[in-house]
PDB file of C-alpha atoms in Angstrom:
ATOM      1  CA  MET A   1     -50.632  47.003 -14.550  1.00 85.00           C
ATOM      2  CA  ASN A   2     -52.224  45.895 -17.872  1.00 93.00           C
ATOM      3  CA  GLU A   3     -50.887  43.391 -20.352  1.00 92.00           C
ATOM      4  CA  GLU A   4     -49.415  46.004 -22.613  1.00 94.00           C
ATOM      5  CA  GLU A   5     -47.364  47.361 -19.697  1.00 94.00           C
ATOM      6  CA  ARG A   6     -46.239  43.928 -18.433  1.00 95.00           C
ATOM      7  CA  TYR A   7     -45.021  42.967 -21.969  1.00 96.00           C
ATOM      8  CA  ARG A   8     -43.158  46.122 -22.432  1.00 96.00           C
ATOM      9  CA  LEU A   9     -41.377  45.498 -19.128  1.00 97.00           C
ATOM     10  CA  LEU A  10     -40.729  41.740 -20.147  1.00 97.00           C
ATOM     11  CA  ARG A  11     -39.099  42.977 -23.447  1.00 97.00           C
ATOM     12  CA  LEU A  12     -36.713  45.043 -21.266  1.00 98.00           C
ATOM     13  CA  VAL A  13     -36.296  41.906 -18.923  1.00 98.00           C
ATOM     14  CA  GLU A  14     -35.448  39.771 -21.940  1.00 97.00           C
ATOM     15  CA  HIS A  15     -32.985  42.457 -23.418  1.00 96.00           C
ATOM     16  CA  SER A  16     -31.254  42.999 -20.200  1.00 98.00           C
ATOM     17  CA  HIS A  17     -30.813  39.215 -19.452  1.00 97.00           C
ATOM     18  CA  GLU A  18     -29.104  38.925 -22.924  1.00 97.00           C
ATOM     19  CA  HIS A  19     -27.083  41.954 -22.160  1.00 97.00           C
ATOM     20  CA  TRP A  20     -25.681  40.580 -18.870  1.00 97.00           C
ATOM     21  CA  THR A  21     -25.363  36.940 -19.918  1.00 96.00           C
ATOM     22  CA  SER A  22     -25.036  36.760 -23.683  1.00 96.00           C
ATOM     23  CA  LYS A  23     -27.837  34.365 -23.561  1.00 95.00           C
ATOM     24  CA  LYS A  24     -31.573  34.341 -24.361  1.00 91.00           C
ATOM     25  CA  LEU A  25     -34.006  34.082 -21.350  1.00 93.00           C
ATOM     26  CA  PRO A  26     -35.035  30.524 -21.110  1.00 93.00           C
ATOM     27  CA  ALA A  27     -38.354  30.493 -23.051  1.00 92.00           C
ATOM     28  CA  PRO A  28     -39.846  28.556 -26.181  1.00 92.00           C
ATOM     29  CA  TYR A  29     -39.004  29.759 -29.638  1.00 91.00           C
ATOM     30  CA  ILE A  30     -42.397  31.104 -30.536  1.00 93.00           C
ATOM     31  CA  LYS A  31     -43.868  34.476 -31.816  1.00 95.00           C
ATOM     32  CA  GLU A  32     -42.839  37.287 -29.531  1.00 94.00           C
ATOM     33  CA  GLU A  33     -46.513  37.910 -28.300  1.00 95.00           C
ATOM     34  CA  GLU A  34     -46.865  34.122 -27.379  1.00 97.00           C
ATOM     35  CA  ARG A  35     -43.362  34.169 -25.741  1.00 96.00           C
ATOM     36  CA  LEU A  36     -44.237  37.244 -23.630  1.00 97.00           C
ATOM     37  CA  HIS A  37     -47.569  35.583 -22.658  1.00 97.00           C
ATOM     38  CA  TRP A  38     -45.678  32.418 -21.768  1.00 97.00           C
ATOM     39  CA  LEU A  39     -43.258  34.332 -19.721  1.00 97.00           C
ATOM     40  CA  ASP A  40     -45.906  36.234 -17.853  1.00 97.00           C
ATOM     41  CA  GLU A  41     -48.344  33.440 -17.350  1.00 97.00           C
ATOM     42  CA  GLN A  42     -46.571  29.974 -17.866  1.00 96.00           C
ATOM     43  CA  ALA A  43     -42.966  30.064 -17.174  1.00 95.00           C
ATOM     44  CA  PRO A  44     -41.756  27.479 -14.706  1.00 94.00           C
ATOM     45  CA  TYR A  45     -39.684  30.054 -12.941  1.00 95.00           C
ATOM     46  CA  GLY A  46     -40.406  33.219 -11.083  1.00 95.00           C
ATOM     47  CA  LEU A  47     -39.581  36.686 -12.399  1.00 97.00           C
ATOM     48  CA  LEU A  48     -39.717  39.603 -10.113  1.00 97.00           C
ATOM     49  CA  VAL A  49     -38.679  43.236 -10.957  1.00 98.00           C
ATOM     50  CA  GLN A  50     -38.102  45.991  -8.352  1.00 97.00           C
ATOM     51  CA  ASN A  51     -37.618  49.696  -9.197  1.00 97.00           C
ATOM     52  CA  THR A  52     -34.439  51.691  -8.136  1.00 95.00           C
ATOM     53  CA  GLY A  53     -36.080  54.009  -5.716  1.00 92.00           C
ATOM     54  CA  ALA A  54     -34.620  54.769  -2.260  1.00 92.00           C
ATOM     55  CA  GLU A  55     -37.227  52.235  -0.876  1.00 95.00           C
ATOM     56  CA  PRO A  56     -37.557  49.833  -3.948  1.00 96.00           C
ATOM     57  CA  PHE A  57     -40.953  48.516  -4.697  1.00 97.00           C
ATOM     58  CA  PHE A  58     -41.821  45.702  -6.911  1.00 98.00           C
ATOM     59  CA  ILE A  59     -43.028  46.719 -10.447  1.00 97.00           C
ATOM     60  CA  TYR A  60     -43.629  43.349 -11.835  1.00 97.00           C
ATOM     61  CA  ALA A  61     -44.088  39.597 -10.832  1.00 97.00           C
ATOM     62  CA  ASN A  62     -45.051  36.905 -13.260  1.00 97.00           C
ATOM     63  CA  LYS A  63     -47.596  34.205 -12.369  1.00 97.00           C
ATOM     64  CA  GLN A  64     -45.001  31.806 -11.012  1.00 96.00           C
ATOM     65  CA  ALA A  65     -43.436  34.392  -8.726  1.00 96.00           C
ATOM     66  CA  GLN A  66     -47.018  35.142  -7.390  1.00 97.00           C
ATOM     67  CA  LEU A  67     -47.392  31.437  -6.648  1.00 95.00           C
ATOM     68  CA  ILE A  68     -44.129  31.160  -4.988  1.00 94.00           C
ATOM     69  CA  PHE A  69     -44.635  34.202  -2.657  1.00 95.00           C
ATOM     70  CA  GLY A  70     -48.545  33.829  -2.350  1.00 95.00           C
ATOM     71  CA  TYR A  71     -49.176  37.379  -3.367  1.00 97.00           C
ATOM     72  CA  SER A  72     -51.422  38.665  -6.094  1.00 97.00           C
ATOM     73  CA  LEU A  73     -49.827  41.104  -8.641  1.00 96.00           C
ATOM     74  CA  GLU A  74     -51.688  43.928  -7.041  1.00 96.00           C
ATOM     75  CA  GLU A  75     -50.260  43.012  -3.649  1.00 97.00           C
ATOM     76  CA  PHE A  76     -46.698  42.786  -5.240  1.00 96.00           C
ATOM     77  CA  LEU A  77     -47.019  46.181  -6.819  1.00 96.00           C
ATOM     78  CA  SER A  78     -47.783  47.887  -3.540  1.00 96.00           C
ATOM     79  CA  MET A  79     -45.068  46.084  -1.555  1.00 95.00           C
ATOM     80  CA  PRO A  80     -41.393  47.210  -0.700  1.00 96.00           C
ATOM     81  CA  SER A  81     -39.198  44.499  -2.147  1.00 96.00           C
ATOM     82  CA  ARG A  82     -37.364  44.274   1.190  1.00 95.00           C
ATOM     83  CA  ARG A  83     -40.555  42.399   2.526  1.00 95.00           C
ATOM     84  CA  SER A  84     -39.592  39.489   0.387  1.00 94.00           C
ATOM     85  CA  ALA A  85     -36.736  38.539   2.881  1.00 93.00           C
ATOM     86  CA  PRO A  86     -37.220  37.999   6.632  1.00 93.00           C
ATOM     87  CA  PRO A  87     -35.902  40.605   8.926  1.00 92.00           C
ATOM     88  CA  GLN A  88     -32.821  38.549   9.938  1.00 93.00           C
ATOM     89  CA  LYS A  89     -31.851  38.197   6.302  1.00 92.00           C
ATOM     90  CA  GLN A  90     -31.978  41.792   5.288  1.00 90.00           C
ATOM     91  CA  LYS A  91     -28.280  42.345   5.488  1.00 94.00           C
ATOM     92  CA  ALA A  92     -27.483  39.427   3.247  1.00 91.00           C
ATOM     93  CA  ARG A  93     -30.174  40.729   0.946  1.00 90.00           C
ATOM     94  CA  ARG A  94     -28.482  44.225   0.909  1.00 92.00           C
ATOM     95  CA  ARG A  95     -25.119  42.517   0.074  1.00 92.00           C
ATOM     96  CA  MET A  96     -26.469  40.766  -2.899  1.00 92.00           C
ATOM     97  CA  LEU A  97     -27.949  44.024  -4.177  1.00 92.00           C
ATOM     98  CA  GLU A  98     -24.661  45.671  -3.756  1.00 93.00           C
ATOM     99  CA  SER A  99     -22.986  42.914  -5.737  1.00 93.00           C
ATOM    100  CA  VAL A 100     -25.476  43.499  -8.618  1.00 95.00           C
ATOM    101  CA  ASP A 101     -25.014  47.290  -8.395  1.00 94.00           C
ATOM    102  CA  ILE A 102     -21.295  46.686  -8.879  1.00 95.00           C
ATOM    103  CA  ASN A 103     -21.188  43.853 -11.325  1.00 96.00           C
ATOM    104  CA  GLY A 104     -24.456  44.098 -13.051  1.00 97.00           C
ATOM    105  CA  ILE A 105     -25.375  40.531 -12.404  1.00 97.00           C
ATOM    106  CA  HIS A 106     -25.202  37.948  -9.538  1.00 95.00           C
ATOM    107  CA  GLU A 107     -25.186  34.382 -10.696  1.00 93.00           C
ATOM    108  CA  GLY A 108     -25.718  31.475  -8.430  1.00 90.00           C
ATOM    109  CA  TYR A 109     -27.763  33.477  -5.834  1.00 90.00           C
ATOM    110  CA  HIS A 110     -28.965  31.733  -2.859  1.00 89.00           C
ATOM    111  CA  GLY A 111     -30.899  33.131   0.102  1.00 90.00           C
ATOM    112  CA  ILE A 112     -33.798  32.869   2.448  1.00 91.00           C
ATOM    113  CA  ARG A 113     -37.180  34.459   1.525  1.00 92.00           C
ATOM    114  CA  VAL A 114     -40.490  34.771   3.268  1.00 93.00           C
ATOM    115  CA  ASP A 115     -43.926  34.330   1.562  1.00 94.00           C
ATOM    116  CA  LYS A 116     -47.216  35.858   2.308  1.00 95.00           C
ATOM    117  CA  GLN A 117     -48.020  33.316   5.103  1.00 94.00           C
ATOM    118  CA  GLY A 118     -44.684  33.872   6.789  1.00 92.00           C
ATOM    119  CA  THR A 119     -43.356  30.533   5.656  1.00 91.00           C
ATOM    120  CA  LEU A 120     -39.492  30.727   4.925  1.00 92.00           C
ATOM    121  CA  PHE A 121     -38.185  29.259   1.743  1.00 91.00           C
ATOM    122  CA  GLU A 122     -34.813  28.931   0.302  1.00 91.00           C
ATOM    123  CA  ILE A 123     -33.820  30.182  -3.316  1.00 91.00           C
ATOM    124  CA  LYS A 124     -31.090  28.015  -4.590  1.00 88.00           C
ATOM    125  CA  ASP A 125     -28.949  29.050  -7.700  1.00 85.00           C
ATOM    126  CA  GLY A 126     -31.095  31.997  -8.607  1.00 92.00           C
ATOM    127  CA  LEU A 127     -30.048  34.869 -11.102  1.00 95.00           C
ATOM    128  CA  ILE A 128     -30.265  38.507 -10.368  1.00 97.00           C
ATOM    129  CA  TRP A 129     -29.406  41.299 -12.878  1.00 98.00           C
ATOM    130  CA  LYS A 130     -29.829  44.992 -13.550  1.00 98.00           C
ATOM    131  CA  LEU A 131     -32.718  45.813 -15.707  1.00 98.00           C
ATOM    132  CA  ILE A 132     -31.630  48.388 -18.409  1.00 97.00           C
ATOM    133  CA  ASN A 133     -33.889  50.470 -20.574  1.00 96.00           C
ATOM    134  CA  GLU A 134     -33.327  51.087 -24.349  1.00 93.00           C
ATOM    135  CA  SER A 135     -30.748  53.913 -23.487  1.00 95.00           C
ATOM    136  CA  GLY A 136     -28.717  51.592 -21.176  1.00 93.00           C
ATOM    137  CA  GLU A 137     -29.873  53.325 -18.161  1.00 96.00           C
ATOM    138  CA  THR A 138     -30.463  51.062 -14.930  1.00 97.00           C
ATOM    139  CA  ILE A 139     -34.189  51.141 -14.160  1.00 97.00           C
ATOM    140  CA  GLY A 140     -34.551  48.234 -11.866  1.00 97.00           C
ATOM    141  CA  ILE A 141     -33.343  44.934 -10.592  1.00 98.00           C
ATOM    142  CA  VAL A 142     -34.704  41.408 -12.036  1.00 98.00           C
ATOM    143  CA  ALA A 143     -34.678  38.168 -10.074  1.00 97.00           C
ATOM    144  CA  MET A 144     -35.262  34.757 -11.782  1.00 96.00           C
ATOM    145  CA  ILE A 145     -36.132  32.129  -9.245  1.00 93.00           C
ATOM    146  CA  TYR A 146     -36.253  28.602 -10.391  1.00 83.00           C
ATOM    147  CA  ASN A 147     -34.785  26.219  -7.841  1.00 70.00           C
ATOM    148  CA  LEU A 148     -36.515  26.444  -4.315  1.00 63.00           C
ATOM    149  CA  VAL A 149     -36.512  24.535  -1.114  1.00 64.00           C
ATOM    150  CA  ILE A 150     -39.817  24.985   0.666  1.00 60.00           C
ATOM    151  CA  GLY A 151     -40.462  23.780   4.099  1.00 55.00           C
ATOM    152  CA  LYS A 152     -38.613  23.661   7.283  1.00 46.00           C
ATOM    153  CA  ILE A 153     -35.831  26.352   7.127  1.00 46.00           C
ATOM    154  CA  VAL A 154     -33.636  26.933   9.972  1.00 43.00           C
ATOM    155  CA  SER A 155     -32.714  30.621   9.818  1.00 46.00           C
ATOM    156  CA  ASN A 156     -29.899  32.208  11.922  1.00 45.00           C
TER     157      ASN A 156
END
């Protein structure tokens, strides 16, 4: 995925975020190219996008998401999104995605995720929303991750 493709997707992420929240994505007020670079490389929160296939795969991960999960962009792009959650939390993940499917957005999301090394961590107060294209068609799901608890997680 080259820079042009990442920036095109980030424009849709921004547009979709504003559609569902009536707010701009948290980012500096700078020229568009600089802002897109900031979102991709420097944002203090993770941005992940999965497609809408029967077995959704990640189609984007910014640098912060790559750091949080420990995967390179290439690894993310070849990974089913379900692998971001441990097996025992798949049911909760599906319920959250169903909520997004019905409502378009899920605010205040919290859940357990797993990084590349198998370390569990908790997302607190995340935001998940439908990614829509210029025609208003749903083409994916976006997750914004900015409040984490990393370390010893007891999972039921």
